[in-house]
Short mmCIF file of C-alpha atoms in Angstrom, two decimals:
data_model
loop_
_atom_site.label_atom_id
_atom_site.label_comp_id
_atom_site.label_asym_id
_atom_site.label_seq_id
_atom_site.Cartn_x
_atom_site.Cartn_y
_atom_site.Cartn_z
CA MET U 1 0.12 -0.25 0.18
CA LYS U 2 2.71 2.81 1.06
CA ALA U 3 5.02 1.21 -2.14
CA LEU U 4 1.73 1.69 -4.53
CA GLU U 5 1.01 5.68 -2.34
CA SER U 6 5.00 6.34 -2.98
CA LEU U 7 4.68 5.51 -7.08
CA SER U 8 1.74 7.47 -7.29
CA ARG U 9 2.96 10.94 -5.96
CA HIS U 10 5.91 12.71 -6.73
CA LEU U 11 8.52 13.14 -4.41
CA GLN U 12 8.60 16.59 -3.22
CA ASP U 13 11.85 19.08 -3.29
CA GLU U 14 12.88 18.73 -0.11
CA ARG U 15 12.98 15.00 0.11
CA LEU U 16 15.01 15.37 -3.28
CA LEU U 17 17.30 17.26 -0.78
CA ASP U 18 17.85 14.84 1.67
CA ALA U 19 18.61 12.42 -0.69
CA TYR U 20 21.36 14.65 -2.60
CA LEU U 21 22.83 14.98 0.79
CA ALA U 22 22.75 11.01 2.46
CA ALA U 23 24.33 9.95 -0.46
CA ARG U 24 26.91 13.13 -0.62
CA GLN U 25 27.42 11.87 2.79
CA GLY U 26 27.59 8.76 2.01
CA GLU U 27 24.51 7.94 4.59
CA ARG U 28 22.26 5.13 3.21
CA LEU U 29 19.04 6.85 1.35
CA ASP U 30 15.93 6.36 3.24
CA PRO U 31 14.55 2.80 1.26
CA PRO U 32 11.05 4.46 0.24
CA VAL U 33 12.59 7.50 -1.49
CA ALA U 34 15.26 4.96 -3.25
CA GLU U 35 12.60 2.80 -4.22
CA HIS U 36 10.68 5.78 -6.16
CA LEU U 37 13.91 7.25 -7.47
CA ALA U 38 14.44 4.08 -8.57
CA ASP U 39 10.77 3.55 -10.47
CA CYS U 40 9.72 7.25 -11.27
CA GLY U 41 11.74 8.68 -14.35
CA ALA U 42 10.80 12.43 -13.45
CA CYS U 43 11.53 12.49 -10.07
CA ARG U 44 15.11 11.10 -11.19
CA VAL U 45 15.16 13.67 -13.59
CA ARG U 46 14.06 16.22 -11.31
CA TYR U 47 16.95 14.58 -8.78
CA GLU U 48 19.73 14.54 -11.51
CA GLU U 49 19.16 17.96 -11.94
CA LEU U 50 19.56 18.96 -8.49
CA ALA U 51 22.66 17.14 -8.32
CA GLN U 52 24.18 18.22 -11.12
CA PHE U 53 23.45 22.23 -9.90
CA MET U 54 24.49 21.23 -6.47
CA ASP U 55 27.33 19.74 -7.28
CA LEU U 56 27.96 22.22 -10.18
CA VAL U 57 27.96 25.62 -7.19
CA ARG U 58 30.63 23.45 -5.23
CA GLN U 59 33.25 22.95 -7.92
CA GLU U 60 33.01 26.17 -8.89
CA GLY U 61 33.75 27.03 -4.54
CA GLU U 62 35.91 25.31 -4.98
CA THR U 63 38.06 25.53 -7.40
CA GLU U 64 38.22 29.43 -7.05
CA ALA U 65 39.75 28.75 -3.79
CA ASP U 66 42.20 26.09 -4.19
CA ASP U 67 43.47 28.97 -6.68
CA ILE U 68 44.09 31.31 -4.56
CA PHE U 69 44.77 29.12 -1.79
CA THR U 70 48.10 27.74 -3.50
CA PRO U 71 49.94 24.89 -1.75
CA GLU U 72 52.57 26.77 -1.82
CA ARG U 73 49.96 30.01 0.23
CA LEU U 74 48.84 27.10 2.38
CA ARG U 75 52.45 26.41 3.47
CA ARG U 76 52.80 30.11 3.71
CA GLN U 77 49.92 29.75 6.47
CA GLN U 78 50.65 27.14 8.18
CA MET U 79 54.82 28.48 9.19
CA GLN U 80 52.65 32.30 10.12
CA ILE U 81 50.66 29.90 12.24
CA ALA U 82 53.69 27.97 14.01
CA ARG U 83 55.11 31.32 14.83
CA ARG U 84 52.11 32.51 16.15
CA ILE U 85 51.70 29.93 18.48
CA GLU U 86 54.87 29.81 18.91
CA HIS U 87 54.52 31.99 22.48
CA VAL U 88 51.73 30.44 23.68
CA GLY U 89 52.09 28.93 27.37
CA ARG U 90 55.07 30.80 27.98
CA ALA U 91 55.01 32.96 30.51
CA ALA U 92 54.89 37.33 29.19
CA ARG U 93 58.38 39.03 29.32
CA VAL U 94 58.48 42.17 31.30
CA ILE U 95 60.62 44.76 28.74
CA SER U 96 61.17 47.72 30.54
CA PHE U 97 61.17 51.09 28.38
CA PRO U 98 63.03 52.56 28.22
CA GLY U 99 65.41 49.98 30.50
CA ARG U 100 69.22 51.60 30.59
CA PHE U 101 67.15 55.45 30.93
CA VAL U 102 65.32 54.11 33.94
CA ARG U 103 68.06 52.84 35.79
CA ARG U 104 70.42 55.51 35.49
CA THR U 105 67.56 58.26 35.65
CA MET U 106 66.36 56.50 39.16
CA THR U 107 69.77 56.45 39.84
CA ALA U 108 70.84 59.86 39.28
CA SER U 109 70.59 60.85 42.57
CA ALA U 110 73.27 58.93 44.52
CA THR U 111 75.93 59.20 41.97
CA PRO U 112 77.32 62.07 39.64
CA SER U 113 75.86 61.19 36.06
CA ALA U 114 79.24 61.59 34.34
CA PRO U 115 82.89 61.18 35.89
CA ARG U 116 84.46 64.11 36.41
CA TRP U 117 87.55 63.96 34.54
CA VAL U 118 84.71 63.92 31.61
CA ALA U 119 83.92 67.64 32.57
CA ALA U 120 87.69 68.56 33.39
CA ALA U 121 88.23 67.05 29.74
CA ALA U 122 85.72 69.30 28.77
CA ALA U 123 87.53 73.00 30.20
CA ALA U 124 91.01 71.52 29.05
CA GLY U 125 90.39 71.31 25.47
CA LEU U 126 87.78 74.78 25.72
CA PHE U 127 91.00 76.61 26.92
CA ILE U 128 92.95 75.06 24.44
CA GLY U 129 91.03 75.60 21.15
CA ALA U 130 90.94 79.31 22.85
CA ALA U 131 94.21 80.31 23.04
CA LEU U 132 95.33 78.33 19.54
CA GLY U 133 92.06 80.65 18.47
CA ALA U 134 94.17 83.68 19.32
CA SER U 135 96.74 82.55 18.13
CA TYR U 136 95.79 82.13 15.10
CA GLY U 137 94.07 85.20 14.91
CA TRP U 138 96.69 87.20 15.23
CA GLY U 139 98.96 85.61 12.98
CA VAL U 140 96.08 86.07 10.11
CA ARG U 141 96.11 89.85 11.49
CA GLY U 142 99.79 90.00 9.96
CA GLY U 143 98.45 88.22 6.89
CA TYR U 144 95.77 90.16 6.06
CA ALA U 145 98.65 93.22 6.82
CA VAL U 146 100.08 92.12 4.31
CA ALA U 147 97.25 90.83 1.70
CA GLY U 148 95.44 94.26 2.62
CA ASP U 149 98.96 96.25 1.34
CA ARG U 150 98.31 94.67 -1.32
CA ARG U 151 94.80 95.56 -2.06
CA MET U 152 94.99 98.54 -0.57
CA MET U 153 97.20 99.57 -2.83
CA PRO U 154 95.83 99.95 -6.24
CA VAL U 155 92.96 101.37 -4.21
CA ALA U 156 95.36 103.93 -3.70
CA THR U 157 96.59 104.09 -7.04
CA ARG U 158 94.03 103.25 -8.92
CA GLY U 159 92.34 106.28 -8.89
CA THR U 160 91.42 108.37 -11.33
CA THR U 161 91.97 111.61 -10.12
CA PRO U 162 93.47 113.44 -7.26
CA GLY U 163 89.74 114.20 -5.99
CA GLU U 164 87.86 109.99 -5.54
CA VAL U 165 91.10 109.46 -4.08
CA ALA U 166 90.71 111.87 -1.47
CA ALA U 167 87.21 111.47 -0.65
CA ASP U 168 87.84 107.36 -0.62
CA ASP U 169 90.54 108.48 2.42
CA ALA U 170 87.37 110.19 4.30
CA PHE U 171 85.44 107.88 3.93
CA LEU U 172 87.67 105.21 5.03
CA SER U 173 88.78 107.69 7.85
CA GLU U 174 85.21 108.00 8.61
CA LEU U 175 84.55 104.49 8.83
CA GLU U 176 88.20 104.10 10.85
CA LEU U 177 86.42 106.79 13.87
CA ALA U 178 83.09 105.34 14.02
CA LEU U 179 84.98 101.44 14.62
CA GLU U 180 87.62 102.90 17.03
CA HIS U 181 85.41 102.35 19.98
CA PRO U 182 82.78 100.25 19.17
CA HIS U 183 79.88 100.73 21.20
CA THR U 184 78.73 97.40 20.81
CA ARG U 185 80.52 94.80 23.26
CA GLU U 186 80.06 91.67 20.68
CA LEU U 187 81.98 94.04 18.01
CA ARG U 188 85.16 94.94 19.76
CA ALA U 189 85.88 90.69 18.84
CA PHE U 190 85.73 91.67 15.05
CA ASP U 191 86.89 94.66 16.29
CA ALA U 192 90.30 93.36 17.36
CA LEU U 193 90.94 91.26 14.39
CA THR U 194 89.86 93.79 11.65
CA PRO U 195 93.51 95.54 10.19
CA HIS U 196 93.07 99.29 10.65
CA VAL U 197 93.81 101.59 8.09
CA ARG U 198 95.67 103.44 10.79
CA GLU U 199 97.95 100.53 10.81
CA ILE U 200 98.58 100.57 7.34
CA ARG U 201 99.58 103.61 6.95
CA ASP U 202 101.90 103.59 9.77
CA SER U 203 103.43 100.93 8.74
CA GLN U 204 104.29 102.58 5.78
CA MET C 1 23.77 42.11 10.54
CA SER C 2 21.85 39.79 8.76
CA GLY C 3 24.16 37.09 8.20
CA ASP C 4 24.61 36.83 11.71
CA LEU C 5 23.81 33.46 13.17
CA ARG C 6 25.04 33.06 16.37
CA PRO C 7 23.80 30.92 17.47
CA VAL C 8 20.21 31.86 20.11
CA ALA C 9 19.14 30.48 23.13
CA ASP C 10 21.89 27.41 23.89
CA ARG C 11 24.67 28.47 22.61
CA THR C 12 27.50 29.95 25.14
CA ILE C 13 30.31 31.62 24.07
CA ASP C 14 33.88 31.93 26.85
CA ALA C 15 36.03 35.09 27.36
CA ALA C 16 38.01 34.41 24.38
CA GLY C 17 34.83 34.15 22.59
CA VAL C 18 35.25 30.36 21.89
CA PRO C 19 32.47 27.93 22.61
CA GLU C 20 31.72 25.84 25.30
CA PRO C 21 29.64 22.48 24.33
CA THR C 22 26.30 22.65 25.20
CA ALA C 23 23.67 20.34 26.33
CA ARG C 24 22.06 19.40 22.46
CA GLY C 25 26.38 19.02 21.41
CA ARG C 26 26.80 16.90 23.55
CA ALA C 27 23.78 14.39 22.86
CA ALA C 28 25.59 14.19 19.45
CA VAL C 29 28.73 12.53 20.14
CA PRO C 30 30.05 10.49 16.78
CA PRO C 31 32.61 7.89 17.43
CA LEU C 32 36.19 9.78 17.81
CA SER C 33 37.95 10.83 14.73
CA ASP C 34 41.34 10.38 14.15
CA ASP C 35 41.51 14.15 14.19
CA THR C 36 39.51 14.31 17.52
CA GLN C 37 41.76 11.78 19.25
CA LEU C 38 44.93 14.46 18.04
CA ALA C 39 42.73 17.10 19.36
CA VAL C 40 42.18 14.81 22.99
CA ALA C 41 45.79 14.31 22.60
CA ILE C 42 47.57 18.06 22.63
CA ARG C 43 45.06 18.46 25.41
CA GLY C 44 47.34 16.63 27.09
CA LEU C 45 50.75 17.94 26.43
CA VAL C 46 49.61 21.22 27.10
CA GLU C 47 48.29 20.60 30.09
CA ARG C 48 51.36 18.37 31.08
CA GLY C 49 53.43 21.37 30.27
CA GLU C 50 55.22 19.32 27.19
CA MET C 51 54.53 22.32 24.86
CA ASP C 52 57.00 22.03 22.26
CA GLU C 53 55.43 17.93 21.48
CA ALA C 54 51.84 19.70 21.88
CA ARG C 55 53.07 22.70 18.71
CA GLU C 56 54.80 20.00 16.50
CA ARG C 57 51.82 17.80 17.42
CA PHE C 58 49.27 20.69 16.89
CA ALA C 59 50.89 21.58 12.93
CA ASP C 60 49.48 17.80 12.12
CA LEU C 61 45.92 19.18 12.51
CA VAL C 62 46.49 22.29 10.83
CA THR C 63 47.54 20.17 7.50
CA GLN C 64 44.18 18.60 8.36
CA HIS C 65 41.99 21.13 8.08
CA GLN C 66 43.80 24.25 6.61
CA ARG C 67 42.86 23.80 3.53
CA ARG C 68 38.95 23.45 4.39
CA ALA C 69 38.92 25.86 6.50
CA SER C 70 40.43 28.60 4.14
CA ARG C 71 37.53 26.90 1.87
CA ILE C 72 35.36 28.88 4.40
CA ALA C 73 37.02 31.43 5.34
CA TYR C 74 36.90 32.36 1.88
CA GLN C 75 33.60 32.16 0.68
CA TYR C 76 32.54 33.66 3.62
CA LEU C 77 34.36 36.75 3.32
CA ARG C 78 35.42 36.37 -0.80
CA ASP C 79 39.06 38.11 0.39
CA ALA C 80 42.29 36.17 0.38
CA GLY C 81 43.55 38.61 2.81
CA ASP C 82 40.24 38.18 4.95
CA ALA C 83 40.56 34.77 4.43
CA ASP C 84 43.40 33.65 5.42
CA GLU C 85 43.41 35.84 7.90
CA ALA C 86 40.60 34.19 9.80
CA VAL C 87 41.75 30.98 9.46
CA GLN C 88 45.36 32.02 11.06
CA ASP C 89 43.51 33.25 14.29
CA ALA C 90 41.04 30.37 13.81
CA PHE C 91 43.95 27.85 14.72
CA VAL C 92 45.92 30.15 17.37
CA LYS C 93 42.73 30.71 19.03
CA VAL C 94 42.12 26.41 18.71
CA PHE C 95 45.96 26.49 20.32
CA SER C 96 45.26 29.02 22.91
CA HIS C 97 41.97 27.02 24.49
CA ILE C 98 43.13 23.41 23.48
CA THR C 99 42.64 22.78 27.53
CA SER C 100 38.62 23.87 27.10
CA TYR C 101 38.28 21.25 24.45
CA ARG C 102 35.68 18.56 25.60
CA GLU C 103 35.80 15.46 23.03
CA ALA C 104 31.91 15.45 23.43
CA TRP C 105 32.35 17.81 20.51
CA PRO C 106 34.40 16.61 17.04
CA PHE C 107 37.34 18.42 16.45
CA GLU C 108 35.71 19.22 13.20
CA VAL C 109 32.95 20.79 14.40
CA TRP C 110 34.27 22.64 17.69
CA PHE C 111 37.13 24.17 15.34
CA THR C 112 34.67 25.23 12.48
CA ARG C 113 32.46 26.53 15.02
CA ILE C 114 35.10 29.32 16.03
CA LEU C 115 36.20 29.45 12.21
CA ILE C 116 32.70 30.40 11.57
CA ASN C 117 32.14 32.93 14.92
CA GLY C 118 35.26 34.93 13.11
CA CYS C 119 34.51 35.00 9.83
CA LEU C 120 31.11 36.48 10.99
CA ASP C 121 32.67 39.18 12.92
CA ARG C 122 35.57 40.00 9.88
CA ARG C 123 32.14 39.80 7.81
CA LYS C 124 30.65 42.14 9.60
CA ALA C 125 33.57 44.56 10.07
CA GLN C 126 34.02 44.28 5.89
CA LEU C 127 30.55 45.92 5.54
CA ARG C 128 31.04 48.75 8.08
CA ARG C 129 34.49 49.42 5.86
CA ASP C 130 32.42 49.11 2.75
CA ARG C 131 29.77 51.79 3.68
CA TRP C 132 33.38 54.32 3.21
CA MET C 133 34.79 52.47 0.88
CA ALA C 134 34.18 51.20 -3.08
CA GLY C 135 35.06 47.56 -2.49
CA ALA C 136 35.01 44.77 -5.25
CA GLU C 137 34.52 41.55 -5.30
CA VAL C 138 37.48 39.98 -5.62
CA SER C 139 40.89 42.00 -5.84
CA SER C 140 42.72 42.45 -8.72
CA ALA C 141 45.35 40.49 -6.51
CA ASP C 142 43.45 37.52 -6.04
CA GLU C 143 42.37 37.86 -9.48
CA ALA C 144 46.10 38.12 -10.72
CA ARG C 145 46.86 34.74 -8.80
CA VAL C 146 43.90 32.51 -9.89
CA SER C 147 45.21 34.03 -13.13
CA ALA C 148 48.76 32.65 -12.03
CA ALA C 149 47.63 29.59 -10.83
CA ASN C 150 45.87 29.06 -14.43
CA PRO C 151 47.95 29.64 -16.94
CA GLY C 152 47.43 27.13 -19.75
CA ASN C 153 43.43 28.87 -20.14
CA ASP C 154 42.74 30.82 -22.39
CA PRO C 155 41.91 34.46 -21.85
CA GLU C 156 37.47 33.55 -22.89
CA HIS C 157 37.65 30.37 -20.74
CA ARG C 158 38.63 32.74 -17.45
CA LEU C 159 36.70 35.12 -18.06
CA LEU C 160 33.62 33.21 -18.43
CA ALA C 161 34.49 31.10 -15.40
CA ARG C 162 35.44 34.89 -13.38
CA GLU C 163 31.63 35.04 -14.59
CA ARG C 164 30.26 32.46 -13.48
CA ARG C 165 31.87 32.28 -9.87
CA SER C 166 30.59 35.75 -9.88
CA ARG C 167 27.40 34.80 -10.17
CA ILE C 168 27.31 32.01 -7.41
CA ALA C 169 28.56 34.35 -5.44
CA SER C 170 26.65 37.20 -5.42
CA ALA C 171 23.53 34.52 -5.53
CA ILE C 172 25.02 33.31 -1.86
CA ASP C 173 25.41 36.77 -0.71
CA ARG C 174 21.88 37.10 -0.74
CA LEU C 175 21.52 34.70 0.86
CA ASP C 176 19.63 35.12 4.35
CA GLY C 177 22.10 35.26 7.16
CA ARG C 178 20.82 31.83 8.43
CA GLN C 179 20.61 30.43 5.07
CA ARG C 180 23.87 31.33 4.02
CA THR C 181 25.68 30.02 6.60
CA VAL C 182 24.23 26.43 6.77
CA PHE C 183 24.58 26.30 2.86
CA MET C 184 27.85 27.43 3.09
CA LEU C 185 28.59 24.78 6.01
CA SER C 186 26.93 22.17 4.11
CA HIS C 187 28.52 22.76 1.11
CA TYR C 188 32.01 23.59 1.40
CA GLY C 189 32.55 22.77 4.84
CA ASP C 190 31.34 19.22 4.60
CA CYS C 191 28.62 18.94 7.13
CA SER C 192 26.09 17.28 7.92
CA PRO C 193 22.96 18.96 9.34
CA ARG C 194 23.48 16.93 12.13
CA GLU C 195 27.11 18.91 12.35
CA ILE C 196 25.76 21.95 11.54
CA SER C 197 23.13 21.82 13.83
CA VAL C 198 25.78 21.33 16.67
CA MET C 199 27.82 24.24 15.24
CA THR C 200 25.31 26.39 15.29
CA GLY C 201 22.72 25.62 17.77
CA LEU C 202 19.26 25.51 15.11
CA LYS C 203 17.39 21.62 15.81
CA GLU C 204 18.23 19.69 13.03
CA SER C 205 14.91 20.23 11.27
CA THR C 206 15.55 23.90 11.21
CA VAL C 207 18.94 23.61 9.63
CA ARG C 208 17.06 21.15 6.55
CA VAL C 209 14.63 23.65 6.39
CA HIS C 210 17.56 26.45 6.01
CA LEU C 211 19.09 24.63 3.92
CA PHE C 212 16.14 23.85 1.55
CA ARG C 213 14.92 27.17 1.33
CA ALA C 214 18.52 28.40 0.38
CA VAL C 215 19.42 26.05 -2.69
CA ARG C 216 15.05 27.10 -3.64
CA LYS C 217 16.37 30.61 -3.52
CA LEU C 218 19.61 29.64 -5.63
CA ARG C 219 18.43 28.15 -8.32
CA GLY C 220 15.86 30.90 -8.97
CA LEU C 221 18.67 33.20 -8.86
CA LEU C 222 20.88 31.16 -10.57
CA GLY C 223 18.53 30.04 -13.88
CA ALA C 224 18.29 26.50 -13.01
CA LYS C 225 15.44 24.55 -13.44
CA SER C 226 13.28 24.15 -10.07
#
């Protein structure tokens, strides 16, 4: 009776899907369904269409994913996972930041931050540098005098007219007067290094 | 998001987001599979503090499930980089919480559930991101990789395949959230309705209904005969 009923009605779509899933999982089909599929050509065609559609969707998805996740990529992924789980289960390290600086800061009040000889060496270096600089400055002043001599001579002899030479002399004298006693303290050092016209004149 | 299939009533998640077995999950215990036995062995090693050995054996577990996990994650996220990270995160989470694993669940079910939860979180983030940025369905880098993987295929064949896959992906994307998850687990994760029921916390009959509706809708969208 039941067998006759199963033959007289076509299988519903739900039953076809269940049959497909069972077949895919390697399970046994429901006997009445299996029997019906064996006897009913229309349902068999519907089942095959469903299976074909499902297989196509599945195959496309898997192929697409497998093309992207190549064996090489999967190997890299596995290495990444291995690297990430390497520290799981190990006690966390506490890293003081910045470690050495913090220690030094904490002990700065107890001991000097730098040895004394460093300060002494710096002072000595400064002194020697200043002395050398001063002696070089004097040497340069002499050189300037000579060079200035060479340079100034053409100016003095270059004048085309006596009036122009007198005007230059007057201008230089004014500068001389203005710079003889500079009021700005910062300029005194430069003043000391600058050759004066009167010095050139006196040497002549 | 409608795509979220966090099981509703009977799903419990510990602080780290790793699902705990439910009563229904315990009821559906198949005999211990090889990967489940391996997971139990790794758990024992971790509990005894033999971490190096545990890591070594965990690599075997990764090898067994990696490809399937990547397929599922890619179908969910449609982005190779995101899928890669989701798979890595799932494995790292599994190793970190292996001591909470109980063989009441097949390892595959436990792992897949962790993976799916991670994918759902990432999908949410993707949707948020896509609201602000125009995104492509498949990145050009992924496309290049696919082309490089099939050097023999002619461009027309590749174009047709790409179009077909794009249509399928877009149709799956239009499924309701639960339907999509159930369909993906069944279709790309090789899970039976019973296993999906354990993973999602849905009744097995509900899983079958979602699956049937998903297939019917897909066939309608993709123009197959109903």
